XYZ file of C-alpha atoms in Angstrom:
679
model
C 48.722 -5.461 -3.812
C 46.537 -4.484 -6.725
C 44.580 -1.224 -6.894
C 41.246 -3.183 -6.780
C 42.574 -5.097 -3.657
C 43.256 -1.745 -1.895
C 39.935 -0.366 -2.866
C 38.204 -3.480 -1.537
C 40.119 -3.243 1.778
C 39.236 0.467 2.278
C 35.621 -0.148 1.275
C 35.367 -3.004 3.950
C 37.159 -0.940 6.665
C 34.833 2.157 6.029
C 31.642 -0.166 5.705
C 32.230 -2.206 8.919
C 34.468 0.139 10.753
C 32.676 3.381 9.901
C 29.331 1.744 10.292
C 30.285 0.603 13.818
C 31.451 3.985 14.789
C 28.228 5.566 13.374
C 26.009 3.070 15.247
C 27.871 3.847 18.591
C 27.321 7.578 17.991
C 23.628 7.179 17.085
C 23.308 4.873 20.159
C 24.603 7.550 22.379
C 22.480 10.316 20.818
C 19.440 8.125 21.045
C 19.898 7.379 24.753
C 20.389 11.122 25.445
C 17.090 11.939 23.887
C 13.896 12.131 25.974
C 11.459 14.432 27.571
C 13.868 14.715 30.634
C 17.359 15.774 30.003
C 20.122 13.577 31.361
C 23.761 14.555 31.323
C 26.039 12.349 29.127
C 28.172 11.526 32.299
C 25.002 10.282 34.021
C 24.266 8.033 31.047
C 27.654 6.472 30.985
C 27.509 6.010 34.762
C 24.038 4.283 34.444
C 25.461 1.983 31.847
C 28.763 0.902 33.490
C 28.116 1.800 37.229
C 24.336 1.660 37.751
C 22.795 2.950 40.838
C 19.316 2.820 42.463
C 18.071 6.315 41.330
C 15.528 7.618 38.982
C 17.891 8.883 36.254
C 19.809 5.581 36.105
C 16.532 3.550 35.839
C 15.262 5.824 33.051
C 18.306 4.998 31.043
C 18.496 1.355 31.786
C 14.916 0.365 31.635
C 13.423 2.856 29.167
C 16.033 4.336 26.776
C 18.493 1.643 26.505
C 15.922 -1.203 25.683
C 14.542 1.092 23.019
C 17.848 1.568 21.434
C 18.802 -2.019 21.446
C 15.381 -3.100 19.978
C 15.969 -0.571 17.306
C 19.404 -2.160 16.384
C 17.925 -5.767 16.428
C 14.847 -4.810 14.376
C 16.689 -2.694 11.852
C 19.319 -5.476 11.348
C 16.649 -8.183 11.059
C 14.691 -6.190 8.478
C 17.791 -5.363 6.458
C 18.902 -9.071 6.268
C 15.191 -10.102 5.397
C 15.147 -7.566 2.463
C 18.516 -8.700 1.245
C 17.379 -12.355 1.201
C 14.080 -11.478 -0.563
C 15.902 -9.448 -3.284
C 18.320 -12.291 -3.967
C 15.674 -15.260 -3.984
C 13.175 -13.300 -6.096
C 15.886 -11.671 -8.264
C 13.871 -8.459 -7.673
C 15.795 -5.379 -6.701
C 12.645 -3.919 -5.187
C 11.705 -6.721 -3.017
C 11.366 -6.268 0.821
C 8.938 -7.455 3.389
C 7.033 -4.025 2.952
C 6.804 -4.030 -0.889
C 5.918 -7.696 -1.069
C 2.963 -7.250 1.400
C 4.494 -9.565 4.092
C 4.266 -6.696 6.697
C 0.500 -6.134 5.970
C -0.188 -9.813 6.264
C 1.784 -10.170 9.599
C 0.028 -7.043 10.877
C -3.469 -8.239 9.933
C -2.883 -11.619 11.446
C -1.705 -10.013 14.831
C -4.732 -7.649 14.890
C -7.136 -10.505 14.129
C -5.742 -12.547 16.783
C -5.837 -9.723 19.222
C -9.609 -9.219 18.664
C -10.658 -12.894 18.525
C -8.219 -14.523 20.740
C -7.054 -14.092 24.426
C -3.467 -13.118 23.846
C -0.901 -12.527 21.156
C 2.001 -11.769 23.247
C 5.324 -13.484 23.328
C 5.672 -16.758 21.214
C 1.959 -16.659 20.363
C 2.401 -13.197 18.808
C 5.501 -14.388 16.895
C 3.735 -17.600 15.706
C 0.698 -15.432 14.493
C 2.921 -12.862 12.734
C 4.948 -15.587 11.041
C 1.870 -17.530 9.965
C 0.381 -14.275 8.410
C 3.674 -13.480 6.716
C 4.057 -16.928 5.243
C 0.618 -16.990 3.887
C 1.124 -13.521 2.420
C 4.450 -14.569 0.719
C 2.864 -17.625 -0.857
C -0.142 -15.606 -2.055
C 2.243 -12.950 -3.719
C 4.206 -15.714 -5.300
C 1.227 -17.384 -6.722
C -0.342 -14.166 -7.944
C 2.865 -12.884 -9.635
C 3.421 -16.198 -11.309
C 5.858 -18.586 -9.717
C 7.624 -19.243 -13.181
C 6.657 -16.014 -15.011
C 7.106 -13.282 -12.334
C 9.123 -10.204 -12.973
C 9.969 -7.228 -10.510
C 6.938 -5.217 -11.743
C 4.362 -7.989 -11.273
C 5.741 -9.036 -7.855
C 5.668 -5.480 -6.650
C 2.187 -4.708 -7.991
C 1.087 -7.979 -6.422
C 2.463 -7.019 -3.070
C 0.952 -3.439 -3.371
C -2.604 -4.760 -3.936
C -2.183 -7.514 -1.202
C -1.143 -4.703 1.128
C -4.345 -2.777 0.170
C -6.519 -5.737 0.764
C -5.047 -6.620 4.224
C -5.036 -2.984 5.169
C -8.877 -2.819 4.427
C -9.446 -5.835 6.600
C -7.201 -4.483 9.334
C -9.075 -1.090 9.191
C -12.405 -2.952 9.547
C -11.256 -4.658 12.705
C -9.907 -1.314 14.183
C -13.084 0.491 13.375
C -15.390 -2.061 14.921
C -13.155 -3.235 17.745
C -11.510 0.141 18.790
C -11.233 -0.793 22.363
C -9.534 -4.208 21.788
C -7.191 -2.678 19.101
C -6.677 0.690 20.931
C -2.950 0.100 21.515
C -2.211 -1.331 18.140
C -2.536 1.712 15.848
C 0.817 3.317 17.091
C 2.335 -0.116 17.021
C 0.870 -0.656 13.623
C 2.653 2.437 12.274
C 5.985 1.084 13.773
C 7.305 2.178 17.154
C 10.387 1.227 19.127
C 8.814 2.229 22.448
C 9.936 -0.320 25.088
C 8.911 -0.085 28.905
C 11.552 -2.831 30.026
C 13.685 -5.376 28.618
C 11.122 -8.019 27.870
C 11.087 -7.047 24.081
C 14.840 -7.287 23.709
C 15.053 -10.606 25.740
C 12.246 -11.973 23.461
C 13.688 -10.851 20.255
C 17.436 -11.249 20.639
C 17.742 -15.154 20.548
C 15.387 -15.263 17.456
C 17.192 -12.548 15.629
C 20.612 -14.136 16.357
C 19.472 -17.635 15.354
C 17.787 -16.173 12.086
C 21.101 -14.308 11.371
C 23.216 -17.284 11.918
C 20.813 -19.432 9.717
C 21.107 -16.978 6.891
C 24.885 -16.838 7.179
C 25.009 -20.560 6.855
C 23.284 -20.442 3.405
C 25.438 -17.397 2.067
C 27.499 -19.467 -0.278
C 24.462 -21.241 -1.631
C 22.899 -17.790 -2.362
C 26.128 -16.908 -4.199
C 25.849 -19.954 -6.410
C 22.055 -19.213 -6.909
C 22.817 -15.777 -8.396
C 24.826 -17.528 -11.134
C 21.534 -18.808 -12.560
C 19.223 -21.684 -11.730
C 20.702 -23.919 -14.528
C 24.267 -23.417 -13.259
C 23.164 -23.834 -9.667
C 21.338 -27.172 -10.515
C 24.408 -28.281 -12.517
C 26.504 -27.798 -9.436
C 24.239 -29.841 -7.348
C 22.012 -27.335 -5.698
C 18.441 -27.897 -4.904
C 17.135 -24.531 -5.855
C 13.524 -25.010 -4.929
C 14.535 -26.150 -1.345
C 16.837 -23.097 -1.080
C 14.058 -20.855 -2.297
C 11.715 -22.163 0.416
C 14.361 -21.888 3.059
C 15.394 -18.372 2.263
C 11.795 -17.145 1.954
C 10.977 -18.826 5.404
C 14.063 -17.245 7.009
C 13.103 -13.814 5.619
C 9.530 -14.025 6.864
C 10.727 -15.378 10.241
C 13.112 -12.284 10.699
C 10.215 -9.990 9.613
C 7.775 -11.744 11.970
C 10.114 -11.352 15.021
C 10.280 -7.521 14.376
C 6.563 -7.155 13.656
C 5.637 -8.928 16.806
C 7.760 -6.593 18.953
C 7.939 -3.230 17.095
C 5.137 -3.518 14.505
C 5.590 -3.330 10.713
C 8.382 -0.932 9.695
C 8.974 -0.566 6.034
C 11.846 0.401 3.774
C 14.735 -0.592 5.856
C 14.885 -3.832 3.928
C 15.379 -1.703 0.595
C 17.742 0.926 1.968
C 20.376 -1.053 3.689
C 20.977 -3.889 1.160
C 21.092 -1.550 -1.756
C 23.492 0.796 0.083
C 25.847 -2.061 0.636
C 25.629 -3.267 -2.923
C 26.436 0.291 -4.204
C 29.548 -0.022 -2.230
C 30.555 -2.897 -4.381
C 29.985 -5.973 -2.197
C 28.899 -9.069 -4.157
C 29.476 -12.004 -1.655
C 26.424 -12.685 0.522
C 28.459 -13.234 3.683
C 29.613 -9.680 3.425
C 26.237 -8.397 2.210
C 24.279 -9.938 5.104
C 26.587 -8.749 7.839
C 26.982 -5.413 6.370
C 23.126 -5.097 5.810
C 22.557 -5.982 9.541
C 24.886 -3.251 10.595
C 23.594 -0.585 8.326
C 20.013 -1.646 8.813
C 20.515 -0.912 12.516
C 21.947 2.471 11.604
C 19.017 3.257 9.384
C 16.356 2.433 11.938
C 18.130 3.886 14.956
C 18.904 7.019 12.906
C 15.234 7.197 11.848
C 14.141 7.053 15.572
C 16.636 9.724 16.382
C 15.320 11.841 13.504
C 11.652 11.283 14.645
C 12.300 12.678 18.075
C 14.225 15.664 16.487
C 11.346 16.467 14.287
C 8.779 16.137 17.220
C 10.501 17.665 20.185
C 7.268 17.209 22.338
C 8.150 13.407 22.328
C 4.555 12.508 21.531
C 5.816 9.413 19.733
C 6.078 10.083 16.125
C 5.924 6.620 14.535
C 9.333 5.441 13.349
C 7.869 3.534 10.550
C 6.593 6.772 9.011
C 10.081 8.203 9.220
C 11.530 5.197 7.456
C 8.971 5.832 4.643
C 10.125 9.417 4.403
C 13.547 8.287 3.748
C 12.786 5.090 1.983
C 10.163 6.345 -0.533
C 12.564 8.744 -2.125
C 15.235 6.080 -2.079
C 12.756 3.645 -3.839
C 11.959 6.345 -6.422
C 15.735 6.953 -7.022
C 16.308 3.322 -7.302
C 13.496 3.023 -9.878
C 14.796 5.903 -11.958
C 18.239 4.616 -11.807
C 17.361 1.193 -13.319
C 14.730 2.616 -15.645
C 16.515 1.349 -18.723
C 17.303 -2.087 -17.332
C 14.274 -3.854 -15.840
C 11.025 -2.053 -16.307
C 10.654 -1.025 -19.995
C 7.871 -3.440 -20.986
C 7.210 -1.457 -24.125
C 5.303 -4.049 -26.003
C 2.627 -5.040 -23.504
C -1.081 -4.615 -23.933
C -4.340 -5.000 -21.928
C -6.702 -6.256 -24.591
C -7.941 -8.994 -22.254
C -11.275 -10.699 -22.576
C -13.056 -12.975 -24.910
C -15.418 -11.786 -27.836
C -18.972 -12.959 -27.062
C -21.715 -13.342 -29.519
C -23.681 -10.342 -30.757
C -26.830 -11.362 -29.059
C -25.174 -11.566 -25.584
C -23.435 -8.284 -26.110
C -26.764 -6.566 -27.162
C -28.316 -7.615 -23.847
C -25.490 -6.428 -21.601
C -26.372 -2.753 -21.344
C -30.299 -3.337 -20.913
C -29.509 -5.850 -18.129
C -27.100 -3.497 -16.456
C -29.757 -0.719 -16.622
C -32.373 -2.945 -15.088
C -29.975 -4.021 -12.374
C -29.202 -0.399 -11.724
C -32.930 0.438 -11.220
C -33.358 -2.535 -8.899
C -30.448 -1.471 -6.795
C -31.941 1.988 -6.377
C -35.274 0.555 -5.489
C -33.715 -1.824 -2.894
C -31.493 0.995 -1.713
C -34.165 3.586 -1.015
C -36.389 0.810 0.561
C -33.986 -0.661 2.875
C -33.098 0.797 6.405
C -32.944 -0.124 9.998
C -36.487 -1.614 9.773
C -35.540 -3.926 7.065
C -36.724 -4.076 3.353
C -39.913 -1.995 2.994
C -40.399 -1.711 -0.694
C -44.327 -1.536 -0.721
C -44.319 1.087 2.091
C -41.595 3.169 0.354
C -43.458 3.218 -3.050
C -46.741 4.324 -1.380
C -44.916 6.871 0.704
C -43.194 8.480 -2.410
C -46.237 8.521 -4.733
C -48.989 9.171 -2.301
C -47.345 10.740 0.808
C -48.530 7.779 2.617
C -45.904 8.117 5.311
C -44.046 11.296 5.454
C -41.272 9.869 7.548
C -40.521 7.050 5.061
C -40.869 9.497 2.188
C -38.362 11.849 3.732
C -35.809 9.050 4.486
C -36.066 7.691 1.042
C -35.945 10.989 -0.959
C -33.852 13.193 1.283
C -31.396 10.665 2.681
C -31.165 7.402 0.924
C -31.662 8.429 -2.709
C -28.927 11.302 -2.797
C -26.591 8.948 -1.034
C -27.190 6.334 -3.621
C -26.739 8.718 -6.384
C -23.426 9.948 -4.811
C -22.362 6.216 -4.833
C -23.397 5.746 -8.308
C -21.630 8.827 -9.831
C -18.534 8.211 -7.759
C -18.374 4.609 -8.954
C -18.879 5.840 -12.609
C -15.939 8.323 -12.072
C -13.636 5.749 -10.484
C -14.391 3.148 -13.170
C -13.780 5.587 -16.024
C -10.575 6.539 -14.264
C -9.419 2.928 -14.213
C -10.518 2.373 -17.709
C -8.155 5.165 -18.885
C -5.221 4.167 -16.655
C -5.327 0.617 -17.820
C -5.157 1.759 -21.369
C -2.563 4.586 -20.803
C -0.331 2.420 -18.558
C -0.924 -0.718 -20.631
C -1.237 -2.438 -17.304
C -4.401 -4.662 -16.732
C -3.983 -4.227 -12.964
C -3.873 -0.459 -12.853
C -6.378 1.791 -11.050
C -6.146 5.233 -9.469
C -4.335 3.737 -6.441
C -1.528 2.562 -8.501
C -0.530 6.047 -9.596
C -0.684 7.496 -6.146
C -3.865 9.386 -6.470
C -5.694 8.074 -3.606
C -2.851 8.411 -1.169
C -2.275 12.010 -2.329
C -5.944 12.776 -1.789
C -5.776 11.358 1.695
C -2.761 13.507 2.540
C -4.568 16.607 1.159
C -7.809 15.983 3.024
C -6.098 15.148 6.370
C -3.881 18.270 6.092
C -6.956 20.345 5.821
C -8.638 18.796 8.673
C -5.749 19.040 11.130
C -4.071 22.354 10.281
C -5.762 25.708 10.548
C -9.373 26.490 11.425
C -10.811 24.970 8.297
C -14.338 23.765 8.145
C -15.232 20.242 6.870
C -16.623 21.879 3.803
C -13.100 22.430 2.604
C -11.931 18.931 3.044
C -12.891 17.807 -0.491
C -10.904 20.688 -1.815
C -7.863 19.397 0.084
C -8.331 15.910 -1.226
C -8.578 17.121 -4.822
C -5.463 19.356 -4.463
C -3.512 16.338 -2.909
C -4.552 14.051 -5.720
C -3.475 16.486 -8.564
C -0.116 17.173 -6.794
C 0.641 13.510 -6.397
C -0.057 12.898 -10.084
C 2.202 15.874 -11.170
C 5.037 14.648 -9.096
C 4.812 11.214 -10.683
C 4.514 12.853 -14.210
C 7.690 14.876 -13.588
C 9.587 11.929 -12.408
C 8.522 9.918 -15.369
C 9.217 12.496 -17.979
C 12.739 11.437 -18.743
C 11.643 7.936 -19.293
C 9.044 8.996 -21.961
C 6.194 7.851 -19.625
C 7.103 4.180 -19.722
C 3.807 2.438 -18.489
C 5.454 0.160 -15.787
C 7.683 2.814 -14.599
C 4.783 5.122 -13.927
C 3.144 2.347 -11.908
C 6.186 1.952 -9.854
C 6.731 5.538 -9.283
C 3.070 5.784 -8.152
C 3.916 3.071 -5.534
C 6.627 5.161 -4.248
C 4.491 8.325 -4.100
C 1.773 6.287 -2.306
C 4.255 5.053 0.238
C 5.365 8.669 0.823
C 1.738 9.824 1.208
C 0.937 6.940 3.598
C 3.834 7.985 5.831
C 2.350 11.588 6.139
C -1.191 10.034 6.876
C 0.386 7.949 9.667
C 1.948 10.921 11.311
C -1.163 12.951 11.174
C -3.448 10.294 12.530
C -1.069 9.223 15.330
C -0.388 12.714 16.305
C -3.791 14.180 15.931
C -6.523 14.530 18.716
C -9.069 12.944 16.318
C -10.204 9.454 17.181
C -8.464 6.843 15.308
C -11.723 5.200 14.169
C -13.109 8.427 12.549
C -9.802 8.865 10.677
C -9.720 5.327 9.472
C -13.338 5.622 8.303
C -12.731 8.489 5.846
C -9.353 6.799 4.645
C -11.227 3.562 4.038
C -13.806 5.367 1.967
C -17.392 5.903 2.995
C -20.650 7.326 1.582
C -21.988 7.910 5.031
C -24.059 11.274 5.314
C -23.522 12.084 1.706
C -26.392 14.087 0.166
C -27.626 16.410 -2.572
C -24.889 18.964 -1.703
C -21.960 16.632 -2.343
C -23.626 15.470 -5.598
C -24.023 18.970 -6.885
C -20.712 20.558 -5.736
C -18.183 17.769 -6.557
C -19.688 15.076 -8.796
C -22.069 16.347 -11.342
C -19.598 18.895 -12.861
C -16.971 16.131 -13.725
C -19.660 13.761 -14.823
C -21.266 16.273 -17.273
C -17.961 17.821 -18.520
C -15.126 15.203 -18.429
C -16.881 11.919 -19.023
C -18.121 12.873 -22.598
C -14.552 14.146 -23.334
C -13.265 10.659 -22.440
C -15.852 9.011 -24.578
C -14.897 11.148 -27.547
C -11.180 10.216 -27.170
C -11.667 6.499 -26.189
C -10.338 5.451 -29.543
C -6.904 6.839 -28.526
C -7.100 4.828 -25.328
C -7.626 1.720 -27.323
C -4.679 2.591 -29.680
C -2.394 3.180 -26.688
C -3.352 -0.233 -25.265
C -1.987 -1.827 -28.409
C 1.581 -0.688 -27.594
C 3.769 2.318 -28.250
C 5.220 1.147 -31.556
C 1.682 0.387 -32.957
C 0.388 3.714 -31.704
C 3.229 5.638 -33.210
C 2.852 3.908 -36.418
C -0.843 5.055 -36.421
C 0.353 8.689 -36.125
C -0.327 9.196 -32.297
C 1.948 11.371 -30.191
C 2.429 8.795 -27.614
C 4.121 10.791 -24.776
C 1.813 13.842 -25.193
C -1.416 11.732 -25.433
C -0.393 9.439 -22.491
C 0.172 12.572 -20.244
C -3.181 14.364 -21.178
C -5.152 11.262 -20.820
C -3.498 10.378 -17.336
C -4.256 13.929 -16.190
C -7.819 13.682 -17.417
C -8.184 10.318 -15.444
C -6.573 11.940 -12.361
C -9.094 14.820 -12.262
C -11.925 12.436 -12.691
C -10.708 10.107 -9.865
C -9.938 13.091 -7.579
C -13.409 14.368 -7.885
C -14.698 10.881 -6.540
C -11.973 10.598 -3.904
C -12.714 14.134 -2.681
C -16.259 13.134 -2.069
C -16.276 9.569 -0.708
C -12.660 9.079 0.367
C -9.997 6.663 -0.793
C -12.062 3.684 -2.270
C -10.056 1.239 -4.176
C -10.718 -1.610 -6.540
C -13.657 -0.119 -8.403
C -11.182 1.358 -11.043
C -9.645 -2.032 -11.237
C -12.639 -4.376 -11.473
C -15.222 -2.531 -13.617
C -13.066 -2.310 -16.722
C -12.174 -5.983 -16.430
C -15.579 -7.034 -16.032
C -16.662 -4.864 -19.030
C -14.042 -6.624 -21.227
C -15.049 -9.992 -20.042
C -18.688 -9.403 -20.906
C -18.106 -7.604 -24.255
C -14.597 -8.401 -25.465
C -11.526 -6.230 -25.481
C -12.515 -3.398 -27.815
C -16.328 -3.243 -28.140
C -18.010 0.043 -28.899
C -20.084 -0.130 -25.810
C -17.072 -0.970 -23.530
C -16.977 2.666 -22.124
C -20.746 2.671 -21.251
C -20.629 -0.812 -19.620
C -17.563 0.042 -17.655
C -19.299 3.247 -16.286
C -22.491 1.337 -15.380
C -20.614 -1.495 -13.699
C -18.660 1.044 -11.549
C -21.820 2.743 -10.530
C -23.729 -0.374 -9.786
C -20.781 -1.925 -7.842
C -20.496 1.190 -5.475
C -24.282 1.354 -4.971
C -24.438 -2.163 -3.942
C -21.494 -1.613 -1.573
C -23.473 1.373 -0.181
C -26.583 -0.557 0.533
C -24.501 -3.403 2.106
C -22.476 -0.994 4.271
C -25.547 0.353 6.112
C -27.641 -2.944 6.307
C -25.199 -5.882 7.079
C -24.556 -4.859 10.673
C -27.431 -2.564 11.672
C -27.291 -0.139 13.511
C -23.570 -0.122 12.873
C -22.178 0.978 9.518
C -19.241 -0.510 7.606
C -17.289 2.055 5.394
C -18.171 1.539 1.862
C -14.515 1.198 0.821
C -14.170 -1.802 2.989
C -17.073 -3.411 1.614
C -15.630 -2.902 -1.829
C -12.295 -4.459 -0.616
C -14.080 -7.452 0.669
C -16.083 -8.014 -2.555
C -13.233 -7.006 -4.893
C -10.366 -8.922 -3.267
C -11.554 -12.361 -4.307
C -12.169 -11.105 -7.889
C -8.674 -9.371 -7.927
C -6.950 -12.639 -6.681
C -8.574 -14.508 -9.651
C -7.791 -11.670 -12.062
C -4.134 -11.419 -11.223
C -3.676 -15.156 -11.330
C -5.291 -15.194 -14.711
C -3.112 -12.290 -15.896
C -0.056 -14.570 -15.393
C -0.658 -15.651 -18.993
C -0.169 -11.852 -19.924
C 3.131 -10.093 -19.847
C 2.993 -6.833 -17.887
């Protein structure tokens, strides 16, 4: 027996034997946890010699089903992640990073609101349909024939943002219908009987057997599509079957325990690190260790929160998985993510007469939006009455509403939109990523964490919430910068690290919201981004300073942003210190975006869309690109503000959700168009 064979045998024994022992240990610890202490002897007796008493019923019908569903869900998610990583040839692929969880969750919430029931098979069908549609969407957006790990993960991230916005909208306006779905939406193993296990068990087993039946085909597929085709394999059919199986296993878990992320990344990579290469071994070992990861996360959740107020297990897996994702990115930094010669000079050069008309038209549109905004309220569009009230004090009530409430709110939206747009303008040049905005680098997630920490801990007034958001955004940025330092701030690496930081921040947000006494709807409203009740004080305290101080600085150094967008080699050839310039510009973009987020919450898409619309209108490097980007961002957010308070009067839609509804179709078109660009 060779040394390699001995090593393989020992690795196999430790992986499967040690994994089984660990699973049994975690199972026993898990069953022993609860608000009521039960002796280990009683637990064993309840399992093997059950009696008709309260302690035995607690073990058999509450704790044991929860542990078993954790094993099934963890194993299914791990196998799903392993399938997706193989078929997409993307080491970062999982149901969470590709947005499949978000699509399934949205489909279930939508069905819960507008249909009678989503329990049992109906829930599985809805979750499966949502997951399949999301997977198809991500594949199309990332480019079926031109996708790479970075594009696919970025597509999944923004698809997640889009569906999360739609889900939040439903939860805010149908709080009663979705009251029981928020904890479930954060991932929870809570079971009140065996129904969940009885429902999931046959589907998980069938899905696992089906994946094992294609294990050899997946081994051949990894040799390369040309080799696989030469050996008689139908690669397109295999790709469809594999994705369907991965989505099916995900849908089963989502329909029972909600969307739980990162298990599909942690377990398969752990198995591959141990040296397994054959898919039969990888899939079986992934199932075993996925069960260990999820069951261990639930054990950890109840250790962290001894009050047993149900800390979402999905948040704990994100706590574990986000650092794992960051480590994985850093470990592979020199293999897959360099992308050093990419650029973002998209857009066509239009004729000079058209270019000269852009800024005047935008200024006119800006004035029209302000007029419509201050003249529109619960009574409809009252432009004549508003003008009379302002200039002749014809109606003091209308004048007061227009000047003291609607106008400052519009100005807050306008300045916030400018700041977000300019921040996206910087990030797209600095990261050389045409799909970058403040959300990509983790700023909005960090700001959300900072704000909610200030809300829920200590006797801190609401006045300090923007300060917390600002601090959180800066800390998130500095963490990303520290992690990216060793790689000389590679653009795509920065984007991927930002995704990891965002996931970590989202986990903290989930924990805070679920365990707080604050209503879910009010928390979601702030997190979705809102201009509600914003006035002169917010404008003066948080927005005018950055607008007056930082925006002119960005304008003065905009030539360096354009130089970085050409690529590192070109920028170095022009005498630019690439690393230092990238860091300072990114820090400036973070401060600008943090000021906006601190005021109006975590609004996305503005920093993504405005720079692109400006390039489409003017071309890739026009002298007025900066001003056009700023005006587009301000107008975009003002229009969203007007729509947010007029579409469903007297109810108000969070401005960030309006932005997502408007911006999502544009983003879908933009990313499909960007398949012609290497990013």
